[in-house]
Structure formats: C-alpha cells, structure tokens
Amino acid sequence: MAKNDKYDKIKESDFFDYFEGNLSGRKRNAFERRLQKDLFDSDAAEGFSMVSREEAREDLQSVSRKVRRRISKTRRITWYGVAAALVSILIVTTIFLNVSDTSMNMFHTAPEMKEAGREQPAIPLVTEEDVAAVPDESGTGPELPENRDSEGVVAGQPDRAAELGAGAPGTAEGILFEMEDADQDLEIVEEEMAAKKGSEEVVADEDDREAEDHAFAWERMEEDAERFRTEQEKRSASKAITQAPATTIDITEAATGTATPGTLQGRLAGVIRSADDLEPIPGVSVLVKGTDVGTVTDHAGNFSLNVEGVKGNTLVASFVGMEREEIPINADKPVEIAMLPSSQSLDEVVVVGYGTSEKTALTGAGTTLHMDNTVSEFSYATPEMGIAAYKQYIDSNLIYPPDAASTEDAVVVLKFSVSPEGRPQNFTIIRSPSESFSNESIRVIKDGPDWTPASRDGNYTDDSVRLRVVFEID
Amino acid sequence: MPLKVSWKKYSDWSDKKLVEEFRTSGDLDQLGTLYERYMHLVYGVCLKYFGERDEAKDGVSSIFEKLITELPKHEVEQFKSWLYVLVKNFCLMKIRANKSRTRKMGAWQNEQEIFVESGQELHPLDEDKGVRGKILLECIERLKKEQQRCIRLFYFDDKSYREIAVSLSLEEKKVKSFIQNGKRNLKICIESKDGKKR
C-alpha cells in the first residue's frame, strides 16, 4: 500500500459518505475492501460509526487546534526561558554591584563576575546569542554582537527584557550606569564565549531541548506519579504477600487444629486474587479436596466455608483460564496461593454426544506479541474437517456405555495432544464419572478423523486440546 | 506566522522522510504534519475503545505527546502500521487502568508496551495484484456454499455487503461473518496445499 500516495488515504469524509449511504454499490465495495486490507482503517471505521459527521468534524478540529497549540507552546517556552535567564542575570549583576561601594570591591567583583560568567556558560550564551536572534525576527539584522560598546550591549538587554514582557526595566536602567566599568570584563568574557560558541542553530537546539525538558518534566512527573500510585495500590493490596511470587489467597480465618487429627473445625475464609495484578477474582470454585465441601468466591473474591468436622487437609481452587491450585490447610498460619493464568484453557471445545450442540469454537488463530518484541502467529489445533462436521461425527459415533453405573447425562472432560500427523494422542482424563465413560470418549476420538495440529509461525507445535464430551440419554 | 509557513513546507514530504527528519531535527512541525495525516484514524480507534468523544479527544492529544518521545527511539518502516500498534496499546492499557479485573484473563495478552509494527500479512484475496492463483481458486471451490457465494460476490463481482445481503436474503452481519470465516478457511486450505506440495 503506497503510504505516501495522498489519494490512497481514506479521509474522514469518506467514512461518513459510506455510513450515510451516499455511495454506489461498487464504491461501497471498494471502501469495504480497503477496510479488509487495513485493520487501522477498519478499527477507525468502527469508531466513526458511533458519532455523526458533524461531531467528528468538530472533535477533529478541536484536537487539531490543541496539537498546534502544543507545538507553538514549545517555541514560546524557549523565549520565556530566554527572558527569564536575562532577568536573572540582571538581578544577579545588580546584587553583586550593590554590594560594592569602592573601586576595591569592583576589582573583587570583576573577577567574581568572570568566574560567575565562566561557571554558567549556558545562560549568558543563550541570552547573548538569542538576543541576537530576536532582532532577526523583527528584522533589524544580527548587528548586536558587533556593537560591543558597553552602552550598546547593555542597552540592548533591558529593551529586549521589556519587549519580552519580563518586566523590571527600572532595575535594568539602574544597572546601566553602574555596570559601565564592570562591562569591560563582561565583554571579554562574552567574546571568549562567543568564540567558543558554534552557530546559532546549536544554541537553538539547546534551547529547544531545554524547553522540551521543561515541557516533558511535567509529563515525566505525571508518569512517575502514576507509577508511584500504582505501586502504592499494589503494596496496600498485598499486605499478606511474602516471597511467594504470585497472587494471594489470603485465608483470614485459619482452620483451627482439632482433637481428631485430619478433621477440621470452625470456618475457613479468605480472598483469592490473580497473580499478575492482584485483582480479586470472583467465581473461583474453592473445595476441600476429596470432599464436596466447597463454595465459590463472591464478586470481591471472598469465600467462606464451614469446615466443622470435615476431613481434609488441602484446599483446591479452580477457575476457567487459571491453573488449578492446591494449598495445604495449615492450622497455624494463613495460606498463600498463586492463581496463574493457564495457557490451555482457551482451547476448550464442547462436543455433544447426542442432541443439539451449543458452544461455538474459537476463531482458531491469533497473533501474540511477546515480551522480547517478537511477534508470532499462533493457531490452535482444530479438527481437519471443521468443528461442525466433527461434532456430527461424535454425535453419530459416541456410544453410551452399556455398563454405566448411572443412567443420566454424563460429562467427560479430557485433554490430548495432536501429533504432527494429525493424530490425537497422550490422553489425560481431567474429569469423568467412571472408567467406561472415559474409555468410550478416548475411543471415539482416537478412532476419529484427523486434527490439524496447532502451529506457531507455520511450524508444528505441540499444544494440547481440551475437550468436553457430553453423554446424553436420548 | 512562522507556523503556518512551515506546515506547508512539509506537506509534500513522504511519511518516511518526515520520520527520518524528525528523528534528527526534533522539529515538532514535522511531527505535526505527519500526525495530522492520520489523526482522524487515531480519533476513530480511540472512539472505538473508549466509547466517548471526550476521552477519544484526550487520547489523540496524549498519543501525540507520546510520539514526541517514542518515535525517535524506534526503527519505523511504515509509520501508519507502527502508529496503529501504538494507538491500540495505548487504548488497551488505558482501559485496563480504568476497569477492574472482572473480565476473564486472556483478553489482553500484552504485558508491556510493545512497539513492533504489526507486520500484517495480506490475505491473497486482499492483495492488489489481482492475480488469483490456481491454488486459491481450487480452495475457493472447496468452501462451504454460503462462504463461497459471499466471497465470490464480494471479491469477484465487486458487490458491497449491502448488495450481497439483499441478494442472498441475509443480514449484513452474516455476510461479513461468512466472508471472514471464508477467508480464514481459505488461508488454512492454501497453507495445507502449499505444505503438501513441498
């Protein structure tokens, strides 16, 4: 796509022509195909569809003005910087000179000023050269540096200071006369510096950078402030955090020790948070392992369990999209667990043995940007014939085990990986009512059609598939 | 005013030139010229993610500020694609900062701000060349009926979504979805055929 070709760009009016239906069929198609090509354009189109043409125009004009103001502010800051520097020079000079009465003191101050001048090359450099620059703008030509007689130079300064709105012309004039002698020394200093100096542009650059520094100081401060704020939030949220590198399940009420070992007493309560941002997670299922005593965390991630007389010593927390966590229930201290996101859960596909199917599969592919700035294309394993056809296959081939203990609907959740040849293998049963259901689920998949394996950047990658097989009694 | 004059000066420059010059000179007029070319797109995307005009406007100015510091730091081949990644990351991070984590994990995978250009690979159908390879045509034949019809009407007969929706008695949304799924299946089919050949 020719980025520089103006005619190739979609203007904002084009978007609204499209939305308002002003275009012919063919033009609509052309526009739609442009959107298919470029995600930026199509995302923007979605945004535009939310406002009217007038609103968009208004907003864009206002934002454009803001941006331009921002740009010119940088320039203005430069001149304010110059003015400020000038004024501070004059004030410093005034102070020095007011301290001295006799010529003796003048001798002292002269070298002092020399020192002062040398120590701060930046400021006088800026003022002198840019004072020269200012008259450029107003068209009087760069004669000021030439005009080195004391009155000329000093006279220039207060005028400029007044022009730039810096104020304090009174002081400037006072200095005028007192500085006459000291000026000789100043001139020497200035000439030395002018010699050292490069071209005007170099100064301009320094100014710009200085001004930019001013401008961005506040931005950096804002960023720092924000970072500080989020750090604070993190810190206050994670009071119970120890060395454990993950989020915490804070058990605020610890199960108390008991007379009969292995049996719990009292209540177990706590909060479950996510590993990476310490946000509480609602809907996490919390169980005492091996029992059916459990609950689900509420909207704030809290849970509370009555474990009186329950035999168990481990707590299990599970949530879709997170790694299942098991924590030993310790009578003495609060337990901490990490709930880390699981990479596999997104593969979950629901396949129904009988009857109608529901859950639609995911799109099957995605682009991931990694921490090390590489990009990879990843696509999940899918049945070669397509999800719908695969469901049909299962539908027609799944057999409800005749020796099943119960006669109700059953669900088997299992996991398998896909070989490079597309064969399901390495089955793991995650949940199943009984072995006969597990075996039948495995059989129907194993004997079933090929899967297209997962791939990253076009290369085979071993990613497991999580499948839910539902047995329904017709 | 000096400002207006210099904007005209830069308006003929290519994106690439503006990026390079800005990197060395730091001249905000150059950046401004470049940014104004795509500002409406930035606005549109911010609107999409924030859902509010004021927030979208703020986004556009904040992103300009960001550009000033970030653009010089990176090697940028295509400014437009790079800008898109920056805008999306900005919007997503802002949303995460605002909303509490009630949504499931996995929605926003990027932990850091990442500025790699989205090297968007064009689908064969979207390419400018207009040459439809044999493999592509074969794969189109194998598409499911609805997907095939929508793709043919859209890409071969230059019909708009609306026209296709009318002639096939479908919703426009359905048409778009058939085209998207069709394109995806085509890609899978083409890659597998390519793979088998080799």
XYZ file of C-alpha atoms in Angstrom:
672
model
C 0.000 0.000 0.000
C 1.521 3.323 -1.015
C 1.661 5.206 2.226
C 2.644 8.459 0.647
C 0.041 8.497 -2.036
C -2.447 11.028 -0.821
C -5.240 9.620 -2.923
C -4.891 6.244 -1.368
C -5.695 7.521 2.078
C -9.177 7.268 3.394
C -10.288 10.685 4.587
C -12.699 11.092 7.410
C -15.306 12.385 4.978
C -15.010 9.087 3.102
C -16.029 7.240 6.237
C -19.148 9.314 6.593
C -20.010 9.135 2.923
C -20.028 5.403 3.422
C -22.088 5.445 6.602
C -24.624 7.873 5.224
C -25.183 5.675 2.215
C -24.082 8.200 -0.362
C -22.012 5.799 -2.350
C -22.921 3.448 -5.164
C -22.676 -0.293 -4.731
C -19.342 -0.512 -6.444
C -17.861 2.329 -4.390
C -19.150 0.721 -1.240
C -17.417 -2.470 -2.228
C -14.179 -0.596 -2.887
C -14.361 1.058 0.526
C -15.200 -2.220 2.236
C -12.267 -3.898 0.562
C -9.944 -1.139 1.786
C -11.165 -1.888 5.291
C -10.496 -5.580 4.783
C -6.935 -4.711 3.888
C -6.047 -2.472 6.777
C -7.035 -3.051 10.372
C -6.269 0.522 11.316
C -8.852 1.777 8.845
C -11.466 -0.747 9.873
C -10.987 -0.097 13.588
C -11.305 3.613 12.949
C -14.450 2.982 10.908
C -15.990 1.210 13.877
C -15.266 4.242 15.999
C -16.705 6.640 13.452
C -19.891 4.669 13.232
C -20.551 5.819 16.796
C -20.732 9.546 16.041
C -22.207 11.863 13.448
C -20.237 13.586 10.719
C -20.602 16.979 12.409
C -19.493 15.659 15.769
C -16.420 14.084 14.232
C -15.530 17.212 12.324
C -15.943 19.324 15.441
C -13.817 16.983 17.513
C -11.081 16.740 14.939
C -10.864 20.486 14.534
C -10.645 20.981 18.267
C -7.964 18.336 18.637
C -6.009 19.732 15.718
C -6.008 23.135 17.363
C -4.810 21.571 20.590
C -1.914 19.849 18.870
C -0.849 23.001 17.086
C -1.050 24.980 20.294
C 1.119 22.355 21.908
C 3.709 22.750 19.186
C 3.816 26.529 19.392
C 3.960 26.354 23.159
C 7.359 24.771 22.792
C 8.578 27.815 20.941
C 7.068 30.246 23.388
C 8.732 28.433 26.254
C 12.058 28.971 24.567
C 11.596 32.719 24.554
C 10.252 32.759 28.077
C 13.343 30.825 29.051
C 15.488 33.441 27.414
C 13.650 36.256 29.135
C 13.825 34.525 32.468
C 17.517 33.907 32.043
C 18.096 37.519 31.096
C 16.245 38.818 34.102
C 18.099 36.535 36.440
C 21.404 37.699 35.007
C 20.481 41.299 35.530
C 19.303 40.669 39.058
C 22.461 38.787 39.933
C 24.553 41.563 38.494
C 22.592 44.155 40.448
C 23.154 42.283 43.658
C 26.855 41.997 43.065
C 27.223 45.627 42.258
C 25.094 46.877 45.121
C 27.363 45.039 47.485
C 30.329 47.047 46.274
C 30.968 50.738 47.018
C 34.616 51.307 46.379
C 36.745 50.523 43.418
C 38.454 47.936 45.575
C 35.298 45.979 45.648
C 34.894 46.423 41.945
C 38.149 44.644 41.414
C 36.829 41.855 43.502
C 33.549 41.649 41.771
C 35.043 41.838 38.333
C 36.925 38.574 38.650
C 33.949 37.201 40.546
C 31.745 38.024 37.655
C 34.253 36.488 35.372
C 34.003 33.351 37.438
C 30.267 33.553 37.521
C 30.266 34.069 33.795
C 32.525 31.104 33.187
C 30.781 28.816 35.594
C 27.473 29.286 33.920
C 28.270 29.364 30.268
C 24.859 28.204 29.329
C 22.914 31.192 30.487
C 24.936 34.094 29.106
C 25.461 32.153 25.928
C 21.798 31.783 25.455
C 20.967 35.324 26.268
C 23.592 36.952 24.138
C 23.148 34.875 21.069
C 19.434 34.766 21.289
C 19.207 38.430 21.917
C 20.888 38.499 18.564
C 18.307 36.108 17.241
C 15.375 38.133 18.463
C 16.239 41.176 16.419
C 16.474 38.780 13.470
C 12.838 38.010 13.831
C 11.925 41.641 13.965
C 14.134 42.367 11.049
C 16.886 44.517 12.433
C 19.685 42.170 11.444
C 22.379 40.493 13.515
C 24.311 43.574 14.373
C 24.116 43.385 18.100
C 27.118 41.150 18.653
C 29.198 43.577 16.623
C 28.015 46.526 18.586
C 30.184 45.847 21.523
C 30.436 49.209 23.195
C 29.154 48.948 26.708
C 26.050 51.007 26.231
C 25.079 49.179 23.094
C 25.162 45.774 24.677
C 23.616 46.741 27.925
C 21.087 48.989 26.280
C 20.011 46.080 24.157
C 19.265 43.913 27.131
C 16.768 45.988 29.036
C 14.925 46.744 25.807
C 14.623 43.110 24.997
C 13.677 42.317 28.525
C 10.885 44.856 28.322
C 9.770 43.549 24.926
C 9.581 40.046 26.152
C 7.425 41.235 28.934
C 9.930 40.297 31.557
C 9.423 43.474 33.484
C 11.770 45.306 35.873
C 13.018 47.902 33.451
C 13.789 50.163 36.376
C 16.445 47.858 37.730
C 17.897 47.432 34.285
C 18.465 51.103 33.924
C 19.987 51.341 37.342
C 22.458 48.717 36.299
C 23.225 50.535 33.092
C 25.368 53.137 34.759
C 26.920 51.007 37.442
C 27.924 48.368 35.052
C 29.902 50.573 32.773
C 33.207 49.672 34.303
C 32.488 46.091 35.028
C 31.287 45.793 31.497
C 34.775 45.713 30.095
C 35.277 42.469 31.896
C 31.916 41.185 30.851
C 32.742 41.859 27.231
C 35.925 39.864 27.484
C 34.020 37.019 28.947
C 31.367 37.277 26.278
C 33.852 37.353 23.479
C 35.540 34.300 24.821
C 32.260 32.530 24.915
C 31.160 33.753 21.527
C 34.364 32.310 20.181
C 33.646 29.017 21.841
C 30.114 29.077 20.559
C 29.114 27.447 17.362
C 26.345 28.639 15.131
C 23.026 29.988 16.172
C 21.398 26.720 15.397
C 23.398 24.966 18.045
C 22.003 27.402 20.565
C 18.570 26.985 19.167
C 18.883 23.261 19.609
C 19.989 23.659 23.175
C 17.058 25.937 23.758
C 14.643 23.557 22.218
C 15.954 20.747 24.269
C 15.863 22.888 27.364
C 12.332 23.897 26.593
C 11.396 20.363 25.776
C 12.893 19.341 29.060
C 10.603 21.824 30.746
C 7.647 20.554 28.819
C 8.363 16.961 29.482
C 9.403 17.386 33.042
C 5.755 17.639 33.897
C 4.950 14.666 31.758
C 7.636 12.615 33.396
C 6.450 13.743 36.757
C 2.969 12.678 35.868
C 4.192 9.317 34.759
C 6.264 8.946 37.874
C 3.300 9.969 39.953
C 1.153 7.392 38.257
C 3.756 4.703 38.654
C 4.102 5.626 42.293
C 0.352 5.488 42.718
C 0.056 2.050 41.191
C 2.964 0.840 43.305
C 1.155 2.132 46.362
C -2.001 0.384 45.339
C -0.146 -2.825 44.796
C 1.542 -2.537 48.107
C -1.618 -1.864 50.042
C -3.452 -4.626 48.230
C -0.876 -7.216 49.028
C -0.388 -6.849 52.729
C -0.020 -10.558 53.242
C 2.401 -11.067 50.378
C 5.570 -12.909 51.221
C 8.308 -14.171 48.999
C 5.779 -16.195 47.033
C 5.834 -14.764 43.530
C 2.119 -14.865 42.958
C -1.188 -13.561 43.991
C -2.548 -14.466 47.188
C -5.342 -16.356 48.615
C -5.493 -14.723 51.981
C -7.072 -17.055 54.414
C -8.290 -14.699 57.024
C -9.753 -17.325 59.256
C -7.446 -20.244 59.613
C -8.874 -23.629 60.242
C -8.177 -24.449 63.808
C -6.394 -27.554 64.942
C -8.530 -30.362 66.191
C -8.706 -33.141 68.663
C -9.140 -35.720 65.916
C -6.253 -35.363 63.504
C -7.318 -34.791 59.947
C -10.659 -33.306 60.881
C -11.140 -29.579 60.586
C -13.004 -27.231 62.799
C -14.594 -23.843 62.516
C -14.593 -21.761 59.366
C -12.181 -21.178 56.555
C -12.356 -17.821 54.813
C -10.182 -15.763 52.581
C -9.696 -13.830 49.369
C -8.453 -15.120 46.045
C -6.527 -12.810 43.755
C -4.986 -13.022 40.356
C -1.242 -13.422 40.084
C -0.281 -10.570 37.945
C -2.345 -7.645 39.020
C -3.605 -8.603 42.468
C -7.206 -8.081 41.423
C -9.666 -10.301 43.259
C -11.312 -12.965 41.132
C -14.996 -13.720 41.533
C -16.423 -17.081 40.666
C -13.444 -19.180 41.698
C -14.540 -22.521 42.975
C -12.931 -23.451 46.282
C -13.146 -27.011 47.566
C -11.773 -29.080 50.368
C -10.018 -31.766 48.429
C -11.624 -35.146 48.494
C -14.894 -33.817 49.786
C -17.808 -31.992 48.335
C -17.456 -29.155 50.761
C -16.868 -26.036 48.810
C -18.070 -22.707 47.621
C -17.480 -20.028 45.058
C -15.828 -16.665 45.604
C -18.093 -13.659 45.512
C -17.768 -10.515 43.385
C -14.951 -9.303 45.619
C -13.081 -12.584 45.546
C -14.073 -13.560 49.078
C -15.073 -17.019 50.174
C -16.119 -18.516 53.476
C -16.506 -22.200 54.291
C -17.861 -24.013 57.284
C -15.426 -26.864 57.722
C -16.600 -28.174 61.054
C -15.972 -31.894 61.169
C -14.751 -32.034 57.607
C -11.972 -34.461 56.910
C -9.481 -32.829 54.685
C -6.168 -31.104 54.603
C -5.990 -29.474 51.218
C -7.896 -26.662 49.628
C -8.363 -26.692 45.879
C -9.062 -23.538 43.890
C -10.087 -23.742 40.273
C -11.217 -21.254 37.680
C -11.501 -21.308 33.933
C -8.462 -19.736 32.427
C -6.323 -20.225 35.520
C -4.073 -23.004 36.673
C -5.738 -25.109 39.316
C -4.144 -24.547 42.709
C -3.937 -26.807 45.747
C -2.985 -25.442 49.103
C -2.424 -27.387 52.268
C -4.700 -26.223 55.016
C -2.421 -25.239 57.766
C -3.805 -24.801 61.168
C -1.279 -22.226 62.226
C -0.876 -19.626 59.588
C -2.688 -18.128 56.625
C -2.007 -19.870 53.370
C -0.976 -18.169 50.204
C -1.565 -19.450 46.719
C -0.870 -18.250 43.264
C -3.544 -18.251 40.647
C -1.687 -18.125 37.423
C -3.328 -17.870 34.052
C -3.470 -21.112 32.141
C -2.399 -21.169 28.547
C -4.521 -24.131 27.626
C -7.967 -23.224 28.691
C -8.776 -21.266 25.587
C -8.814 -24.461 23.615
C -11.902 -25.706 25.354
C -14.319 -27.125 22.878
C -17.626 -28.595 23.796
C -18.664 -31.634 21.847
C -22.046 -33.093 22.473
C -22.614 -36.834 22.025
C -26.294 -36.678 21.355
C -28.765 -33.975 20.660
C -28.058 -30.403 19.675
C -24.741 -28.719 20.098
C -24.187 -25.318 21.603
C -20.847 -23.763 22.194
C -19.156 -22.313 19.157
C -15.471 -22.824 18.746
C -12.997 -20.038 18.734
C -11.606 -18.435 15.671
C -8.612 -20.651 15.756
C -5.760 -18.250 15.345
C -4.143 -15.296 16.936
C -1.144 -13.049 16.873
C 0.840 -12.718 20.009
C 3.325 -10.045 20.837
C 5.917 -11.319 23.228
C 7.896 -9.608 25.916
C 11.014 -9.730 23.793
C 9.351 -7.868 20.977
C 8.996 -10.802 18.650
C 5.723 -11.478 17.005
C 4.360 -14.916 16.452
C 1.354 -16.248 14.672
C -0.298 -18.973 16.607
C -3.200 -21.122 15.652
C -4.918 -23.715 17.747
C -5.416 -27.318 16.830
C -8.721 -27.908 15.107
C -10.396 -30.916 13.537
C -9.427 -31.074 9.913
C -12.985 -31.406 8.751
C -14.100 -28.446 10.797
C -15.722 -28.193 14.172
C -19.271 -28.630 12.967
C -18.522 -31.737 10.986
C -16.502 -33.134 13.855
C -19.369 -32.653 16.224
C -21.534 -34.552 13.812
C -19.025 -37.349 13.756
C -19.044 -37.602 17.528
C -22.801 -37.376 17.525
C -23.110 -40.370 15.263
C -20.396 -42.453 16.862
C -20.445 -41.892 20.589
C -21.954 -44.813 22.449
C -23.393 -44.521 25.898
C -21.607 -47.226 27.882
C -23.986 -50.096 28.496
C -22.333 -50.979 31.757
C -22.580 -47.488 33.139
C -23.392 -47.225 36.796
C -25.907 -44.442 36.375
C -28.388 -43.695 33.682
C -28.174 -39.952 33.477
C -26.341 -37.439 31.367
C -22.616 -37.525 31.955
C -19.736 -35.318 31.060
C -16.166 -36.318 30.464
C -13.515 -33.659 30.313
C -10.271 -34.759 28.795
C -7.139 -33.466 27.256
C -4.976 -34.732 24.443
C -2.267 -33.589 22.148
C -2.121 -33.753 18.399
C 0.821 -35.382 16.663
C 2.395 -33.771 13.633
C 0.493 -36.275 11.520
C -2.746 -35.046 12.990
C -3.451 -37.990 15.295
C -4.845 -37.444 18.788
C -2.598 -38.966 21.416
C -1.474 -38.735 25.035
C -4.922 -38.675 26.508
C -5.448 -37.392 30.025
C -8.773 -37.593 31.764
C -9.488 -34.480 33.743
C -12.926 -35.335 34.939
C -15.113 -38.336 34.375
C -17.907 -40.151 36.181
C -16.406 -43.560 35.534
C -13.862 -45.506 33.599
C -16.282 -46.755 30.996
C -17.179 -43.189 30.045
C -13.515 -42.267 29.890
C -12.692 -45.208 27.685
C -15.541 -44.538 25.315
C -14.568 -40.868 24.995
C -11.000 -41.796 24.239
C -12.089 -44.436 21.774
C -14.303 -42.185 19.731
C -11.594 -39.542 19.451
C -8.787 -41.971 18.835
C -10.657 -43.726 16.074
C -11.915 -40.466 14.723
C -10.782 -38.191 11.933
C -7.553 -36.201 11.845
C -6.915 -32.948 13.579
C -4.941 -30.101 12.140
C -2.257 -29.599 14.762
C -1.528 -26.274 16.391
C 1.168 -24.190 14.811
C 3.310 -21.255 15.692
C 4.703 -19.248 12.795
C 3.821 -22.029 10.451
C 5.720 -24.639 12.432
C 4.124 -27.524 14.208
C 3.817 -27.009 17.893
C 2.588 -29.426 20.475
C -0.364 -27.735 22.092
C -2.961 -29.756 23.881
C -6.650 -29.717 23.190
C -9.184 -29.750 25.954
C -12.417 -31.381 25.060
C -15.691 -31.846 26.838
C -17.632 -34.898 25.777
C -21.236 -34.960 26.818
C -23.136 -38.207 27.024
C -26.841 -37.689 26.819
C -29.591 -40.134 27.288
C -31.971 -39.590 24.400
C 3.027 33.476 11.472
C 6.025 31.236 11.068
C 3.982 28.173 11.985
C 1.661 28.118 9.001
C 4.504 28.634 6.587
C 6.484 25.660 7.799
C 3.500 23.304 7.757
C 3.030 23.943 4.074
C 6.697 23.297 3.572
C 6.432 19.782 4.950
C 3.119 18.782 3.491
C 4.732 17.363 0.346
C 7.139 15.162 2.203
C 6.600 11.434 2.367
C 5.888 9.759 5.685
C 9.288 8.140 5.597
C 11.051 11.430 5.064
C 9.167 13.134 7.853
C 10.011 10.323 10.250
C 13.715 10.452 9.390
C 13.943 14.214 9.509
C 12.063 14.433 12.766
C 14.352 11.884 14.308
C 17.396 14.056 13.690
C 15.923 17.522 13.982
C 13.266 17.082 16.628
C 11.269 19.707 14.775
C 7.729 19.427 16.052
C 6.296 20.965 12.907
C 7.444 17.913 11.015
C 5.879 15.563 13.514
C 2.718 17.623 13.488
C 2.435 17.424 9.725
C 2.873 13.669 9.845
C 0.441 13.200 12.676
C -2.302 15.259 11.096
C -2.387 12.830 8.181
C -3.565 10.042 10.427
C -5.146 11.934 13.268
C -8.641 11.065 12.160
C -7.811 7.369 12.265
C -6.341 7.736 15.728
C -9.508 9.504 16.782
C -11.673 6.761 15.294
C -9.809 3.972 17.050
C -9.877 5.817 20.371
C -13.598 6.291 19.922
C -13.993 2.600 19.351
C -12.152 1.605 22.509
C -13.205 4.361 24.876
C -16.712 4.845 23.554
C -16.672 8.528 24.439
C -15.857 11.625 22.417
C -14.038 13.469 25.170
C -11.907 10.512 26.062
C -11.173 9.953 22.399
C -10.051 13.547 22.003
C -7.816 13.289 25.041
C -6.402 10.099 23.602
C -5.467 11.834 20.381
C -3.520 14.561 22.202
C -1.881 12.143 24.623
C -0.763 9.939 21.782
C 0.821 12.945 20.103
C 2.776 13.646 23.274
C 3.840 10.030 23.325
C 5.001 10.182 19.753
C 7.369 13.007 20.544
C 9.403 10.794 22.846
C 8.774 7.372 21.334
C 9.172 7.900 17.616
C 12.872 8.786 17.780
C 13.528 5.636 19.771
C 12.392 3.120 17.185
C 13.217 1.975 13.692
C 9.993 2.598 11.883
C 9.470 1.281 8.381
C 5.813 2.044 7.832
C 4.644 4.845 10.052
C 0.966 4.026 9.650
C 1.239 0.443 10.886
C 3.574 1.413 13.692
C 1.219 4.153 14.755
C -1.675 1.691 14.791
C 0.138 -0.617 17.195
C 0.971 2.330 19.428
C -2.611 3.548 19.436
C -4.028 0.113 20.215
C -1.585 -0.479 23.040
C -2.344 2.940 24.435
C -6.084 2.320 24.376
C -5.836 -1.155 25.858
C -3.567 -0.007 28.674
C -5.857 2.885 29.470
C -8.822 0.556 29.628
C -7.023 -1.829 31.928
C -6.061 1.033 34.179
C -9.669 2.128 34.402
C -11.636 -1.062 34.679
C -11.263 -3.538 37.481
C -10.419 -7.062 36.526
C -13.843 -8.569 36.291
C -13.302 -9.875 32.826
C -11.573 -13.161 32.229
C -7.872 -13.457 31.657
C -6.641 -13.801 28.182
C -8.395 -10.792 26.778
C -5.315 -8.544 26.817
C -2.208 -10.621 26.458
C 0.355 -7.861 26.182
C 2.012 -7.168 29.456
C 4.312 -4.455 28.227
C 4.009 -1.678 25.772
C 5.317 -3.165 22.632
C 6.115 -1.188 19.571
C 6.685 -3.772 16.936
C 4.868 -2.871 13.759
C 2.037 -5.245 13.141
C 3.525 -6.892 10.091
C 0.127 -7.532 8.710
C 0.211 -10.306 6.207
C -2.274 -9.624 3.491
C -4.715 -12.314 2.586
C -4.257 -13.369 -1.048
C -7.701 -12.036 -1.828
C -6.801 -8.613 -0.455
C -3.668 -8.219 -2.480
C -3.540 -5.570 -5.109
C -2.112 -7.704 -7.849
C -5.491 -9.083 -8.810
C -3.938 -12.311 -9.952
C -5.835 -15.214 -8.491
C -3.563 -18.211 -8.248
C -4.692 -21.705 -9.093
C -4.446 -22.922 -5.528
C -6.606 -20.057 -4.332
C -9.265 -20.840 -6.909
C -9.241 -24.505 -6.022
C -9.631 -23.691 -2.367
C -12.494 -21.365 -3.075
C -14.246 -24.233 -4.809
C -13.999 -26.248 -1.631
C -15.571 -23.623 0.582
C -18.953 -24.131 2.103
C -21.781 -22.858 -0.026
C -22.561 -19.633 1.831
C -18.957 -18.637 2.344
C -18.160 -19.316 -1.250
C -21.021 -17.254 -2.570
C -20.265 -14.281 -0.350
C -16.600 -14.333 -1.237
C -17.284 -14.543 -4.942
C -19.795 -11.726 -4.876
C -17.530 -9.510 -2.760
C -14.164 -10.120 -4.351
C -15.036 -11.172 -7.878
C -18.206 -9.242 -8.626
C -17.309 -6.186 -6.501
C -20.612 -6.240 -4.676
C -20.973 -4.372 -1.377
C -22.070 -6.086 1.841
C -25.443 -4.463 1.480
C -25.990 -5.716 -2.044
C -24.905 -9.221 -1.110
C -27.178 -9.175 1.918
C -30.117 -8.242 -0.240
C -29.499 -10.727 -2.995
C -28.903 -13.638 -0.623
C -31.543 -12.573 1.889
C -29.090 -12.420 4.758
C -28.192 -9.860 7.382
C -25.176 -7.708 6.606
C -23.577 -9.025 9.767
C -23.937 -12.550 8.492
C -22.385 -11.601 5.197
C -19.345 -10.129 6.919
C -19.056 -13.211 9.075
C -19.196 -15.551 6.085
C -16.515 -13.534 4.372
C -14.278 -13.564 7.471
C -14.697 -17.289 8.059
C -14.306 -17.982 4.377
C -11.055 -16.059 4.286
C -9.809 -17.966 7.278
C -10.684 -21.332 5.800
C -9.067 -20.302 2.552
C -5.895 -19.447 4.352
C -5.854 -22.832 6.087
C -6.590 -24.617 2.825
C -3.931 -22.732 0.890
C -1.305 -23.347 3.519
C -2.065 -27.031 3.687
C -1.924 -27.372 -0.076
C 1.299 -25.465 -0.137
C 2.629 -27.702 2.588
C 1.644 -30.872 0.780
C 3.292 -29.691 -2.403
C 6.577 -29.263 -0.631
